[in-house]
Coordinates of C-alpha atoms in Angstrom, one line a residue:
Chain I
X1 CA 5.0 9.8 16.9
X2 CA 3.2 8.8 20.2
X3 CA 6.4 9.4 22.1
X4 CA 6.0 13.4 21.8
X5 CA 2.2 13.3 23.1
X6 CA 3.6 12.7 26.9
X7 CA 6.4 15.3 27.8
X8 CA 4.8 16.5 30.9
X9 CA 5.7 14.6 33.8
X10 CA 3.3 12.1 34.9
X11 CA 1.3 11.9 38.0
X12 CA -0.1 8.3 37.1
X13 CA 2.1 5.5 36.4
X14 CA 3.6 6.8 32.9
X15 CA 2.6 3.7 31.1
X16 CA -1.0 3.8 32.1
X17 CA -1.1 7.4 31.1
X18 CA 0.5 6.8 27.9
X19 CA -1.8 4.1 27.3
X20 CA -4.7 6.3 28.2
X21 CA -3.7 9.0 25.8
X22 CA -3.2 6.4 23.1
X23 CA -6.6 5.2 23.4
X24 CA -8.1 8.7 23.5
X25 CA -6.4 9.5 20.3
X26 CA -7.4 6.3 18.6
X27 CA -11.0 7.2 19.6
X28 CA -10.7 10.4 17.9
X29 CA -9.2 9.1 14.8
X30 CA -12.3 6.7 14.7
X31 CA -14.5 9.3 15.1
X32 CA -12.8 11.2 12.3
X33 CA -13.2 8.2 10.2
X34 CA -16.5 7.8 10.6
X35 CA -17.3 11.5 10.1
X36 CA -15.4 10.9 6.7
X37 CA -17.6 8.5 5.6
X38 CA -20.7 10.0 6.6
X39 CA -19.7 13.1 4.6
X40 CA -18.6 10.8 1.4
X41 CA -22.0 9.4 1.3
X42 CA -23.6 12.8 1.3
X43 CA -21.3 14.4 -1.2
X44 CA -22.1 11.5 -3.5
X45 CA -23.0 12.6 -7.0
X46 CA -26.6 11.4 -7.7
X47 CA -29.6 10.6 -5.2
X48 CA -29.1 7.6 -2.9
X49 CA -33.0 7.2 -2.8
X50 CA -32.4 6.4 -6.4
X51 CA -30.0 4.0 -6.1
X52 CA -31.9 2.1 -3.2
X53 CA -34.9 1.8 -5.4
X54 CA -33.1 0.2 -8.5
X55 CA -30.6 2.4 -10.1
X56 CA -30.8 4.9 -12.7
X57 CA -33.1 2.9 -15.1
X58 CA -35.7 2.3 -12.3
X59 CA -39.0 4.7 -12.5
X60 CA -40.3 4.9 -9.2
X61 CA -43.2 6.9 -8.5
X62 CA -43.0 10.2 -6.4
X63 CA -44.8 8.5 -3.5
X64 CA -42.4 5.4 -3.4
X65 CA -39.3 8.2 -3.6
X66 CA -40.8 9.8 -0.6
X67 CA -41.2 7.0 1.3
X68 CA -38.1 5.4 0.8
X69 CA -36.7 9.0 1.6
X70 CA -38.5 8.8 4.9
X71 CA -37.4 5.5 5.7
X72 CA -33.9 5.9 5.4
X73 CA -34.3 9.2 7.3
X74 CA -33.0 11.1 4.2
X75 CA -35.8 13.8 4.5
X76 CA -34.1 14.9 8.1
X77 CA -31.6 17.9 8.2
X78 CA -27.8 16.7 8.2
X79 CA -27.2 17.0 11.4
X80 CA -29.8 15.5 12.8
X81 CA -28.4 12.4 10.2
X82 CA -24.8 13.0 11.3
X83 CA -26.1 12.5 14.8
X84 CA -28.0 9.1 14.2
X85 CA -25.4 7.7 12.1
X86 CA -22.8 8.2 15.0
X87 CA -25.7 7.3 17.4
X88 CA -26.0 4.2 15.4
X89 CA -22.2 3.5 15.1
X90 CA -22.2 3.4 18.8
X91 CA -24.7 0.8 18.9
X92 CA -23.0 -1.7 16.1
X93 CA -25.5 -0.2 13.5
X94 CA -23.7 0.8 10.1
X95 CA -26.7 1.6 8.2
X96 CA -29.0 -0.5 5.6
X97 CA -27.4 -1.8 2.5
X98 CA -29.2 -0.2 -0.9
X99 CA -28.8 -3.3 -2.9
X100 CA -29.1 -6.4 -0.2
X101 CA -31.5 -4.5 1.7
X102 CA -30.1 -6.1 5.0
X103 CA -28.3 -4.1 7.8
X104 CA -24.7 -3.7 6.8
X105 CA -24.0 -5.1 10.3
X106 CA -25.3 -8.5 9.2
X107 CA -23.9 -8.7 5.8
X108 CA -20.3 -8.0 7.2
X109 CA -21.1 -10.3 9.9
X110 CA -21.9 -12.9 7.6
X111 CA -18.7 -12.6 5.7
X112 CA -16.1 -11.4 8.7
X113 CA -14.9 -15.1 9.5
X114 CA -14.1 -16.2 6.0
X115 CA -11.9 -13.0 5.7
X116 CA -10.4 -13.0 9.0
X117 CA -9.5 -16.8 8.5
X118 CA -7.4 -15.8 5.2
X119 CA -6.0 -12.7 6.9
X120 CA -4.7 -14.3 9.8
X121 CA -3.4 -17.3 8.0
X122 CA -1.7 -14.9 5.6
X123 CA -0.3 -12.8 8.7
X124 CA 1.1 -15.8 10.4
X125 CA 3.0 -17.1 7.3
X126 CA 4.1 -13.8 6.6
X127 CA 5.7 -13.0 9.7
X128 CA 6.8 -16.3 10.5
X129 CA 8.2 -16.7 7.0
X130 CA 10.2 -13.3 7.6
X131 CA 11.6 -14.2 10.9
X132 CA 13.0 -17.5 9.6
X133 CA 14.5 -15.9 6.6
X134 CA 15.8 -12.9 8.2
X135 CA 17.3 -15.2 10.9
X136 CA 19.0 -17.5 9.0
X137 CA 20.6 -14.5 6.5
X138 CA 21.6 -12.0 8.6
X139 CA 25.5 -11.2 8.6
X140 CA 26.0 -14.4 6.6
X141 CA 28.3 -14.7 3.7
X142 CA 27.8 -12.1 0.9
X143 CA 26.5 -14.7 -1.6
X144 CA 24.0 -15.8 0.8
X145 CA 22.6 -12.3 1.5
X146 CA 22.6 -11.3 -2.1
X147 CA 20.4 -14.1 -3.1
X148 CA 18.2 -13.5 -0.3
X149 CA 18.0 -9.9 -0.6
X150 CA 17.6 -10.2 -4.6
X151 CA 14.5 -12.9 -4.0
X152 CA 13.2 -10.5 -1.5
X153 CA 13.3 -7.5 -4.1
X154 CA 11.7 -9.7 -6.6
X155 CA 8.7 -10.7 -4.6
X156 CA 8.1 -7.4 -2.9
X157 CA 7.7 -6.1 -6.7
X158 CA 5.3 -8.7 -8.0
X159 CA 2.0 -7.7 -7.9
X160 CA -0.1 -10.1 -5.8
X161 CA -2.8 -10.8 -8.3
X162 CA -0.1 -12.0 -10.8
X163 CA 1.3 -14.2 -8.0
X164 CA -2.0 -15.7 -7.2
X165 CA -2.5 -16.2 -11.4
X166 CA 1.1 -18.2 -11.3
X167 CA -0.1 -20.2 -8.0
X168 CA -3.1 -20.9 -9.8
X169 CA -1.3 -22.1 -12.9
X170 CA 1.0 -24.3 -11.7
X171 CA -0.8 -25.8 -8.5
X172 CA -4.0 -26.0 -9.5
X173 CA -4.2 -26.3 -13.0
X174 CA -0.9 -27.9 -13.6
X175 CA -0.4 -30.3 -10.5
X176 CA -4.0 -30.4 -9.5
X177 CA -2.8 -30.1 -5.7
X178 CA -5.5 -27.3 -4.7
X179 CA -8.6 -26.1 -5.4
X180 CA -8.8 -23.4 -8.0
X181 CA -11.8 -21.7 -6.1
X182 CA -14.2 -21.4 -3.4
X183 CA -13.7 -21.6 0.4
X184 CA -14.2 -25.3 1.2
X185 CA -11.7 -27.0 3.2
X186 CA -8.1 -26.2 4.6
X187 CA -6.6 -26.9 1.0
X188 CA -8.8 -24.2 -0.5
X189 CA -7.1 -21.6 1.8
X190 CA -3.5 -22.4 0.8
X191 CA -3.0 -20.5 -2.5
X192 CA -4.5 -17.5 -1.5
X193 CA -2.6 -17.4 1.8
X194 CA 0.6 -17.6 0.0
X195 CA -0.3 -15.0 -2.7
X196 CA -1.0 -12.9 0.4
X197 CA 1.9 -13.5 2.4
X198 CA 5.0 -13.6 -0.1
X199 CA 5.1 -10.2 -0.7
X200 CA 4.4 -8.8 2.6
X201 CA 7.1 -11.3 3.7
X202 CA 9.5 -10.3 1.4
X203 CA 9.2 -6.6 2.5
X204 CA 9.4 -7.7 6.4
X205 CA 12.3 -9.8 6.0
X206 CA 14.5 -7.2 4.6
X207 CA 13.6 -4.7 7.4
X208 CA 14.0 -7.4 9.9
X209 CA 17.7 -8.9 8.8
X210 CA 18.7 -5.0 8.8
X211 CA 17.7 -4.5 12.2
X212 CA 19.4 -8.2 13.1
X213 CA 22.5 -7.2 11.6
X214 CA 22.3 -3.7 13.6
X215 CA 21.5 -5.9 16.8
X216 CA 24.6 -8.2 16.4
X217 CA 27.1 -5.5 16.4
X218 CA 25.8 -4.6 20.0
X219 CA 28.0 -4.8 23.0
X220 CA 25.5 -7.1 24.6
X221 CA 26.3 -9.6 21.9
X222 CA 29.9 -9.8 22.7
X223 CA 29.1 -10.5 26.0
X224 CA 26.6 -13.3 25.1
X225 CA 29.3 -14.8 22.6
X226 CA 31.7 -14.5 25.7
X227 CA 29.5 -16.3 27.9
X228 CA 29.8 -19.2 25.5
X229 CA 26.4 -19.1 23.7
X230 CA 26.1 -20.8 20.5
X231 CA 25.2 -19.1 17.3
X232 CA 21.3 -19.8 17.5
X233 CA 21.0 -18.9 20.8
X234 CA 22.5 -15.6 20.7
X235 CA 20.2 -15.0 17.3
X236 CA 16.9 -16.2 18.8
X237 CA 17.6 -15.5 22.5
X238 CA 19.2 -12.0 22.4
X239 CA 19.3 -10.3 18.8
X240 CA 15.9 -11.1 18.1
X241 CA 14.4 -8.9 20.8
X242 CA 16.4 -6.1 19.9
X243 CA 15.5 -6.2 16.1
X244 CA 11.9 -6.7 17.2
X245 CA 11.4 -3.0 17.5
X246 CA 11.7 -2.0 13.9
X247 CA 9.6 -4.9 13.1
X248 CA 6.6 -3.7 15.0
X249 CA 6.9 -0.3 13.4
X250 CA 5.5 -2.3 10.1
X251 CA 2.3 -3.7 11.7
X252 CA 0.3 -0.9 9.8
X253 CA 1.9 -1.7 6.6
X254 CA 1.0 -5.4 7.2
X255 CA -2.5 -4.8 8.0
X256 CA -3.0 -2.6 5.0
X257 CA -1.3 -5.6 2.6
X258 CA -3.7 -8.2 4.4
X259 CA -6.7 -6.2 3.8
X260 CA -5.8 -5.2 0.1
X261 CA -4.6 -8.9 -0.4
X262 CA -7.7 -10.3 0.6
X263 CA -9.8 -8.1 -1.9
X264 CA -7.7 -9.4 -4.6
X265 CA -7.5 -13.1 -3.4
X266 CA -11.2 -13.3 -2.8
X267 CA -11.8 -12.2 -6.4
X268 CA -9.3 -14.2 -8.0
X269 CA -10.4 -17.2 -5.8
X270 CA -13.9 -16.6 -5.8
X271 CA -14.0 -17.1 -2.2
X272 CA -16.5 -15.7 0.1
X273 CA -15.8 -12.7 2.3
X274 CA -15.5 -9.1 2.8
X275 CA -13.3 -8.3 0.0
X276 CA -15.5 -9.9 -2.5
X277 CA -18.8 -8.0 -1.1
X278 CA -16.6 -5.0 -0.8
X279 CA -15.9 -5.1 -4.5
X280 CA -19.5 -5.7 -5.5
X281 CA -20.5 -2.8 -3.1
X282 CA -18.0 -0.7 -5.3
X283 CA -19.3 -1.6 -8.5
X284 CA -22.9 -0.9 -7.6
X285 CA -22.4 2.1 -5.4
X286 CA -23.8 0.5 -2.5
X287 CA -22.3 3.2 0.0
X288 CA -23.4 1.5 3.1
X289 CA -21.7 -1.5 2.7
X290 CA -18.5 0.1 1.1
X291 CA -18.2 2.7 3.8
X292 CA -19.2 -0.1 6.4
X293 CA -16.3 -2.3 5.5
X294 CA -13.8 0.5 5.0
X295 CA -14.8 1.8 8.6
X296 CA -14.1 -1.8 10.1
X297 CA -10.8 -1.9 8.7
X298 CA -9.8 1.4 9.8
X299 CA -10.8 0.6 13.2
X300 CA -9.2 -2.8 13.2
X301 CA -5.9 -0.7 11.9
X302 CA -6.3 1.9 14.8
X303 CA -6.5 -0.8 17.3
X304 CA -3.5 -2.8 15.9
X305 CA -1.5 0.4 15.8
X306 CA -2.5 1.2 19.8
X307 CA -1.8 -2.4 20.5
X308 CA 1.6 -2.2 18.7
X309 CA 2.5 1.1 20.7
X310 CA 1.9 -0.2 23.9
X311 CA 4.0 -3.2 23.4
X312 CA 7.3 -0.9 22.3
X313 CA 8.0 -0.5 26.2
X314 CA 7.5 -4.5 26.9
X315 CA 9.9 -5.4 24.1
X316 CA 12.5 -3.0 24.6
X317 CA 12.5 -1.9 28.2
X318 CA 14.7 1.1 27.8
X319 CA 12.0 3.0 26.0
X320 CA 9.9 2.9 29.4
X321 CA 12.3 6.1 30.3
X322 CA 11.5 7.6 26.9
X323 CA 7.5 7.1 27.5
X324 CA 7.6 8.5 31.1
Chain V
X1 CA 7.0 6.5 13.4
X2 CA 5.4 3.7 12.1
X3 CA 5.5 2.7 8.6
X4 CA 1.6 2.4 6.9
X5 CA 2.0 3.0 3.1
X6 CA 4.0 0.3 0.6
X7 CA 6.3 3.3 -0.3
X8 CA 7.9 3.6 2.9
X9 CA 7.7 0.2 3.5
X10 CA 9.9 -0.6 0.3
X11 CA 12.3 2.5 1.3
X12 CA 12.7 1.6 4.6
X13 CA 13.7 -2.0 3.7
X14 CA 16.6 -1.0 1.6
X15 CA 19.6 -3.0 2.1
X16 CA 23.1 -1.0 1.8
X17 CA 25.0 -1.7 -1.4
X18 CA 28.4 -1.7 -2.6
X19 CA 31.4 -1.9 -0.5
X20 CA 31.3 -3.2 3.3
X21 CA 31.4 -0.7 6.0
X22 CA 34.6 0.4 7.2
X23 CA 37.8 1.6 6.4
X24 CA 38.4 2.3 2.3
X25 CA 34.3 2.5 1.9
X26 CA 34.9 6.1 1.4
X27 CA 32.8 7.7 -1.5
X28 CA 34.6 8.5 -4.6
X29 CA 33.4 9.2 -8.2
X30 CA 32.2 5.8 -9.5
X31 CA 29.6 3.9 -11.7
X32 CA 26.3 2.9 -10.1
X33 CA 26.5 -0.9 -9.0
X34 CA 25.5 -2.9 -11.8
X35 CA 21.7 -3.4 -10.7
X36 CA 21.0 0.1 -10.9
X37 CA 22.4 0.6 -14.4
X38 CA 20.2 -2.5 -15.7
X39 CA 17.1 -1.1 -13.6
X40 CA 18.0 2.3 -15.3
X41 CA 18.0 0.4 -19.0
X42 CA 14.7 -1.0 -17.9
X43 CA 13.0 2.2 -17.3
X44 CA 14.5 4.0 -20.1
X45 CA 12.9 1.4 -22.3
X46 CA 9.6 1.5 -20.5
X47 CA 9.6 5.3 -20.9
X48 CA 10.1 4.9 -24.6
X49 CA 7.7 2.2 -24.9
X50 CA 5.1 4.7 -23.4
X51 CA 6.0 8.0 -25.6
X52 CA 6.9 6.1 -29.0
X53 CA 5.4 2.8 -29.0
X54 CA 5.7 2.4 -32.8
X55 CA 9.7 2.7 -32.4
X56 CA 9.3 -0.7 -30.2
X57 CA 6.4 -2.7 -31.7
X58 CA 5.5 -2.6 -35.2
X59 CA 1.9 -4.3 -35.3
X60 CA -1.2 -3.0 -34.1
X61 CA -2.4 -3.5 -30.3
X62 CA -6.3 -3.5 -31.6
X63 CA -5.9 -5.8 -34.3
X64 CA -7.9 -8.7 -34.2
X65 CA -6.7 -11.7 -35.9
X66 CA -9.6 -14.8 -35.5
X67 CA -7.0 -17.5 -37.2
X68 CA -4.4 -17.0 -34.7
X69 CA -6.3 -17.1 -31.4
X70 CA -4.3 -17.9 -28.3
X71 CA -1.3 -18.6 -30.4
X72 CA 1.9 -19.7 -28.5
X73 CA 4.8 -17.6 -28.9
X74 CA 6.8 -17.5 -32.3
X75 CA 9.1 -15.7 -34.4
X76 CA 5.7 -13.8 -35.8
X77 CA 4.3 -13.4 -32.2
X78 CA 7.4 -12.9 -29.8
X79 CA 5.0 -13.4 -26.6
X80 CA 2.0 -15.2 -28.5
X81 CA -1.5 -13.9 -28.9
X82 CA -4.5 -13.1 -26.8
X83 CA -8.2 -14.8 -27.4
X84 CA -8.6 -12.0 -30.2
X85 CA -5.5 -13.1 -31.9
X86 CA -4.0 -9.8 -30.8
X87 CA -0.3 -9.6 -30.5
X88 CA 0.7 -9.9 -26.7
X89 CA 3.9 -8.2 -27.1
X90 CA 2.5 -5.6 -29.0
X91 CA -0.2 -4.5 -26.7
X92 CA 2.5 -4.7 -23.8
X93 CA 4.3 -2.1 -25.4
X94 CA 1.2 -0.2 -26.0
X95 CA -0.1 -0.8 -22.3
X96 CA 3.3 1.1 -21.0
X97 CA 1.9 4.4 -21.8
X98 CA -1.2 3.9 -19.3
X99 CA 1.0 2.2 -16.4
X100 CA 3.8 5.2 -16.5
X101 CA 0.6 7.6 -16.7
X102 CA -1.2 6.0 -13.8
X103 CA 2.0 5.9 -11.8
X104 CA 3.3 9.5 -12.6
X105 CA 0.0 11.0 -12.5
X106 CA -0.8 10.0 -8.8
X107 CA 2.2 10.1 -7.4
X108 CA 2.0 14.1 -8.9
X109 CA -1.4 14.4 -7.0
X110 CA 0.0 12.6 -3.7
X111 CA 3.4 15.0 -3.6
X112 CA 2.0 18.0 -4.8
X113 CA -1.3 18.1 -2.4
X114 CA 0.9 16.6 0.3
X115 CA 3.7 18.9 0.0
X116 CA 1.5 21.9 0.3
X117 CA -0.4 20.3 3.6
X118 CA 2.9 19.4 4.8
X119 CA 4.9 22.3 4.5
X120 CA 1.4 24.3 5.7
X121 CA 1.7 22.1 8.9
X122 CA 5.5 22.5 9.4
X123 CA 5.7 25.8 9.2
X124 CA 1.7 27.3 9.9
X125 CA 0.3 28.0 13.3
X126 CA 0.3 25.3 15.8
X127 CA -3.4 24.7 15.4
X128 CA -3.3 24.4 11.7
X129 CA -0.6 21.7 12.4
X130 CA -2.6 20.0 14.8
X131 CA -5.6 20.0 12.4
X132 CA -4.0 19.0 9.6
X133 CA -2.0 16.2 11.3
X134 CA -5.0 14.7 12.9
X135 CA -6.7 14.5 9.5
X136 CA -3.6 12.7 8.1
X137 CA -4.0 10.4 10.7
X138 CA -7.7 9.7 9.5
X139 CA -6.5 9.3 6.3
X140 CA -3.4 7.0 7.2
X141 CA -6.0 4.8 9.1
X142 CA -7.7 3.8 6.0
X143 CA -5.5 1.2 4.2
X144 CA -4.5 3.0 0.8
X145 CA -6.2 0.3 -1.5
X146 CA -9.4 0.5 0.4
X147 CA -9.3 4.6 0.3
X148 CA -8.8 4.0 -3.5
X149 CA -11.8 1.8 -3.8
X150 CA -13.9 4.5 -1.8
X151 CA -12.9 7.1 -4.3
X152 CA -13.9 4.6 -7.0
X153 CA -17.0 4.0 -5.7
X154 CA -17.8 7.6 -5.5
X155 CA -16.2 8.8 -9.0
X156 CA -16.8 5.4 -10.9
X157 CA -14.1 3.4 -12.5
X158 CA -11.8 4.2 -15.7
X159 CA -8.4 5.0 -16.1
X160 CA -8.5 8.7 -15.2
X161 CA -10.5 8.0 -11.8
X162 CA -8.2 5.2 -11.0
X163 CA -5.5 7.6 -11.2
X164 CA -7.3 10.2 -9.2
X165 CA -8.2 7.3 -6.7
X166 CA -4.6 6.2 -6.1
X167 CA -3.2 9.7 -6.0
X168 CA -5.6 10.8 -3.2
X169 CA -4.7 7.5 -1.4
X170 CA -1.2 8.7 -1.3
X171 CA -1.9 12.3 -0.2
X172 CA -1.8 11.4 3.8
X173 CA 1.8 9.9 3.8
X174 CA 3.4 12.2 1.4
X175 CA 2.0 14.9 3.6
X176 CA 3.6 13.5 7.2
X177 CA 6.8 12.8 5.3
X178 CA 7.4 16.5 3.8
X179 CA 5.7 17.7 7.6
X180 CA 8.8 16.1 9.4
X181 CA 11.2 17.1 7.0
X182 CA 9.8 20.8 7.2
X183 CA 10.1 20.5 11.0
X184 CA 13.7 19.4 11.0
X185 CA 14.6 22.0 8.4
X186 CA 12.9 25.0 10.3
X187 CA 15.7 24.9 13.0
X188 CA 18.5 24.0 10.5
X189 CA 21.5 26.3 10.6
X190 CA 21.4 27.4 7.3
X191 CA 17.8 28.6 7.5
X192 CA 18.3 30.7 10.6
X193 CA 21.7 32.1 8.7
X194 CA 19.5 33.0 5.8
X195 CA 17.1 34.7 8.3
X196 CA 20.0 36.5 10.1
X197 CA 21.2 37.6 6.6
X198 CA 18.1 39.7 6.5
X199 CA 16.3 37.1 3.8
X200 CA 12.3 37.5 4.2
X201 CA 10.3 34.8 6.2
X202 CA 8.6 34.2 2.4
X203 CA 11.9 34.0 0.8
X204 CA 13.4 31.5 3.0
X205 CA 10.4 29.3 3.1
X206 CA 10.4 29.3 -0.7
X207 CA 14.0 29.5 -1.4
X208 CA 15.5 27.1 1.4
X209 CA 12.6 25.2 3.3
X210 CA 10.8 24.3 0.4
X211 CA 13.2 22.7 -2.0
X212 CA 15.0 20.9 1.0
X213 CA 11.9 19.5 2.3
X214 CA 10.5 18.2 -0.8
X215 CA 13.6 16.6 -2.4
X216 CA 14.0 13.6 -0.2
X217 CA 10.5 13.1 -0.7
X218 CA 10.5 13.4 -4.3
X219 CA 13.3 10.7 -4.4
X220 CA 11.1 8.4 -2.4
X221 CA 8.2 9.3 -4.9
X222 CA 10.8 7.5 -7.4
X223 CA 9.3 4.3 -5.6
X224 CA 6.1 5.5 -5.3
X225 CA 5.7 5.6 -9.0
X226 CA 6.0 1.7 -9.4
X227 CA 3.6 1.2 -6.1
X228 CA 1.2 3.5 -7.9
X229 CA 1.3 1.7 -11.3
X230 CA 1.0 -1.7 -9.6
X231 CA -2.1 -0.3 -7.6
X232 CA -3.7 0.8 -11.0
X233 CA -2.9 -2.6 -12.5
X234 CA -4.5 -4.2 -9.4
X235 CA -7.6 -1.8 -10.0
X236 CA -7.9 -2.9 -13.4
X237 CA -7.5 -6.4 -12.7
X238 CA -10.4 -6.0 -10.4
X239 CA -12.5 -4.4 -13.4
X240 CA -12.4 -0.9 -11.8
X241 CA -9.9 0.6 -13.9
X242 CA -8.9 0.7 -17.5
X243 CA -11.8 -0.8 -19.4
X244 CA -11.0 -3.5 -22.4
X245 CA -10.1 -3.3 -25.2
X246 CA -7.3 -0.6 -24.5
X247 CA -4.1 -2.4 -23.9
X248 CA -3.3 -2.1 -20.0
X249 CA -1.3 -4.8 -18.0
X250 CA -3.8 -5.4 -15.2
X251 CA -6.6 -5.7 -17.4
X252 CA -4.8 -8.1 -19.7
X253 CA -3.9 -10.1 -16.4
X254 CA -8.0 -10.0 -15.7
X255 CA -8.7 -11.3 -19.1
X256 CA -5.9 -14.0 -18.9
X257 CA -7.2 -15.6 -16.0
X258 CA -9.6 -17.4 -18.0
X259 CA -6.8 -19.0 -19.9
X260 CA -4.4 -19.6 -17.5
X261 CA -5.0 -23.6 -18.3
X262 CA -4.1 -23.2 -22.0
X263 CA -2.2 -20.2 -22.5
X264 CA 0.9 -19.4 -20.1
X265 CA 2.3 -16.8 -22.0
X266 CA -0.8 -14.6 -21.6
X267 CA -0.8 -14.6 -17.9
X268 CA 2.8 -14.8 -17.7
X269 CA 4.1 -11.6 -19.8
X270 CA 2.2 -8.8 -18.6
X271 CA 2.5 -9.7 -15.0
X272 CA 6.5 -9.7 -15.6
X273 CA 6.3 -6.5 -17.4
X274 CA 4.8 -4.8 -14.1
X275 CA 6.9 -6.8 -11.8
X276 CA 10.3 -5.3 -14.1
X277 CA 8.3 -1.8 -13.6
X278 CA 8.3 -1.9 -9.8
X279 CA 11.5 -3.7 -9.7
X280 CA 13.3 -1.0 -11.5
X281 CA 11.8 2.0 -9.7
X282 CA 12.3 0.3 -6.5
X283 CA 16.3 -0.1 -7.0
X284 CA 16.3 3.1 -8.9
X285 CA 14.6 4.8 -5.9
X286 CA 16.5 3.1 -3.4
X287 CA 20.1 4.3 -5.1
X288 CA 18.8 8.1 -5.4
X289 CA 17.8 8.0 -1.8
X290 CA 21.4 6.5 -0.6
X291 CA 23.2 9.1 -2.7
X292 CA 20.9 11.8 -1.0
X293 CA 21.8 10.5 2.3
X294 CA 25.4 10.0 1.5
X295 CA 25.7 13.8 0.5
X296 CA 24.4 14.8 3.7
X297 CA 26.5 13.1 5.7

């Protein structure tokens, strides 16, 4: 996708140029996302002012309504509101929550840590598990491969909320190994992490094994074996690097899976975090909070994709020519 | 190209099936592998349950029986009963309708709107392509489940809104896929031949480009039905999709979480039903995809 963007001969170093173009496109995408979220607030059926003063059943006086309207800037022309919104975003201001009457950035700041902790743990477990399974099963006997890909198919098809429920039943209610709710201590992180990680790992390891098997057919593997390298050294030292390119294309899928998983895990395990705040905000139509969190996730997604894109030529030096 | 949607991820990870690569692997007319047959049978049963549930379940999905609350599986209640004494098996059978409706409906929205956008971008003027694809980039920047949550926040919950939410969330990835197909077809030999033979521009687009661009994406959409159904169940599980007392697999699981400790059947079987549906659509979808690619090669 990004390769097509830089076809003209480059004056600067091709990689630097490539990076600049990628960052610029990323900024454009985030700007588009921000515009979309701004429009969403304003095409909402119903009056946001009514939502702020307490929902449909509240009966505020006209004076109160007018004051709130002024306070939140809804009396300004749309263009002015848009400019203010973008200006605010640049300063990290995502607006004020209708329900919590706090700046959205503060709300997000309070909850961010718990979700990042969960997502990073789940991401690490998912990738680690996928690497191990793929390295152990690529090009092995038919029975081994069939068992692995069968298990992966079932896990990839398992809804994470059901997996979480089963984990709760087995390890929390049954064996009492882990707490069923809350985010106190590392033990409370285990079940939600496994719940998010397993379905992601299942999909990633399938892609990785196919890529590894493709790599193991390459001439440089024959060379490596001819030099007397052992099987493990060939796989980890040579084939894996070759197989990483297809893996990094999965980054977007992994990030999306982590976000979606966090929303469900935080609800199922009654954990603090962005997912739970998001869910409450969706139910109460607290749009600034909903859109603030969604915009943040889009930004993370864009940044991850840029980083991955810039990693390609480092992982696979043959792509350096292709980029230029 | 990066993989962002669950559908693309499931499709991209398809392992090869059947005979080993090499001599003797040439295609001959043969039955699909056992796994595909099993998956196909499961799908037929689920479709049957969705269309004529009375055929598979004799009891009433909403009948409350307070004398048999949370009863374990037995001859009378094959998969046990729920907190109101309703038969879990019967509710699963009747719930197939909602899941399939969500799955097919959401995919239809994504596929139809995505195809229109994709073909327009692939065949239209350069500026149109540029504008549409930047919009698609923006859409793809939001993880699908979050995009669906935004739509729910705007429209409110319920089955129909969940369907729209998941459908809309899927539009960007379908648009990108159809555009990619359209671009390769634009320069395909048979398209140029048709033009040279005097077929009009519109005729070529309608008769040759669109069907061939959309066909592989429709195959991919088979897998999409499963992932959309699971997304719908997830929304119901979060309390944003189908409300109780309607039988729906996700909302059954949502209630079942209060009884995880004392009624295992209640949280096991609805999840099993969803998993079976997704497994089957994935297996059948991958098989169709492979056959399509085999025919092209």
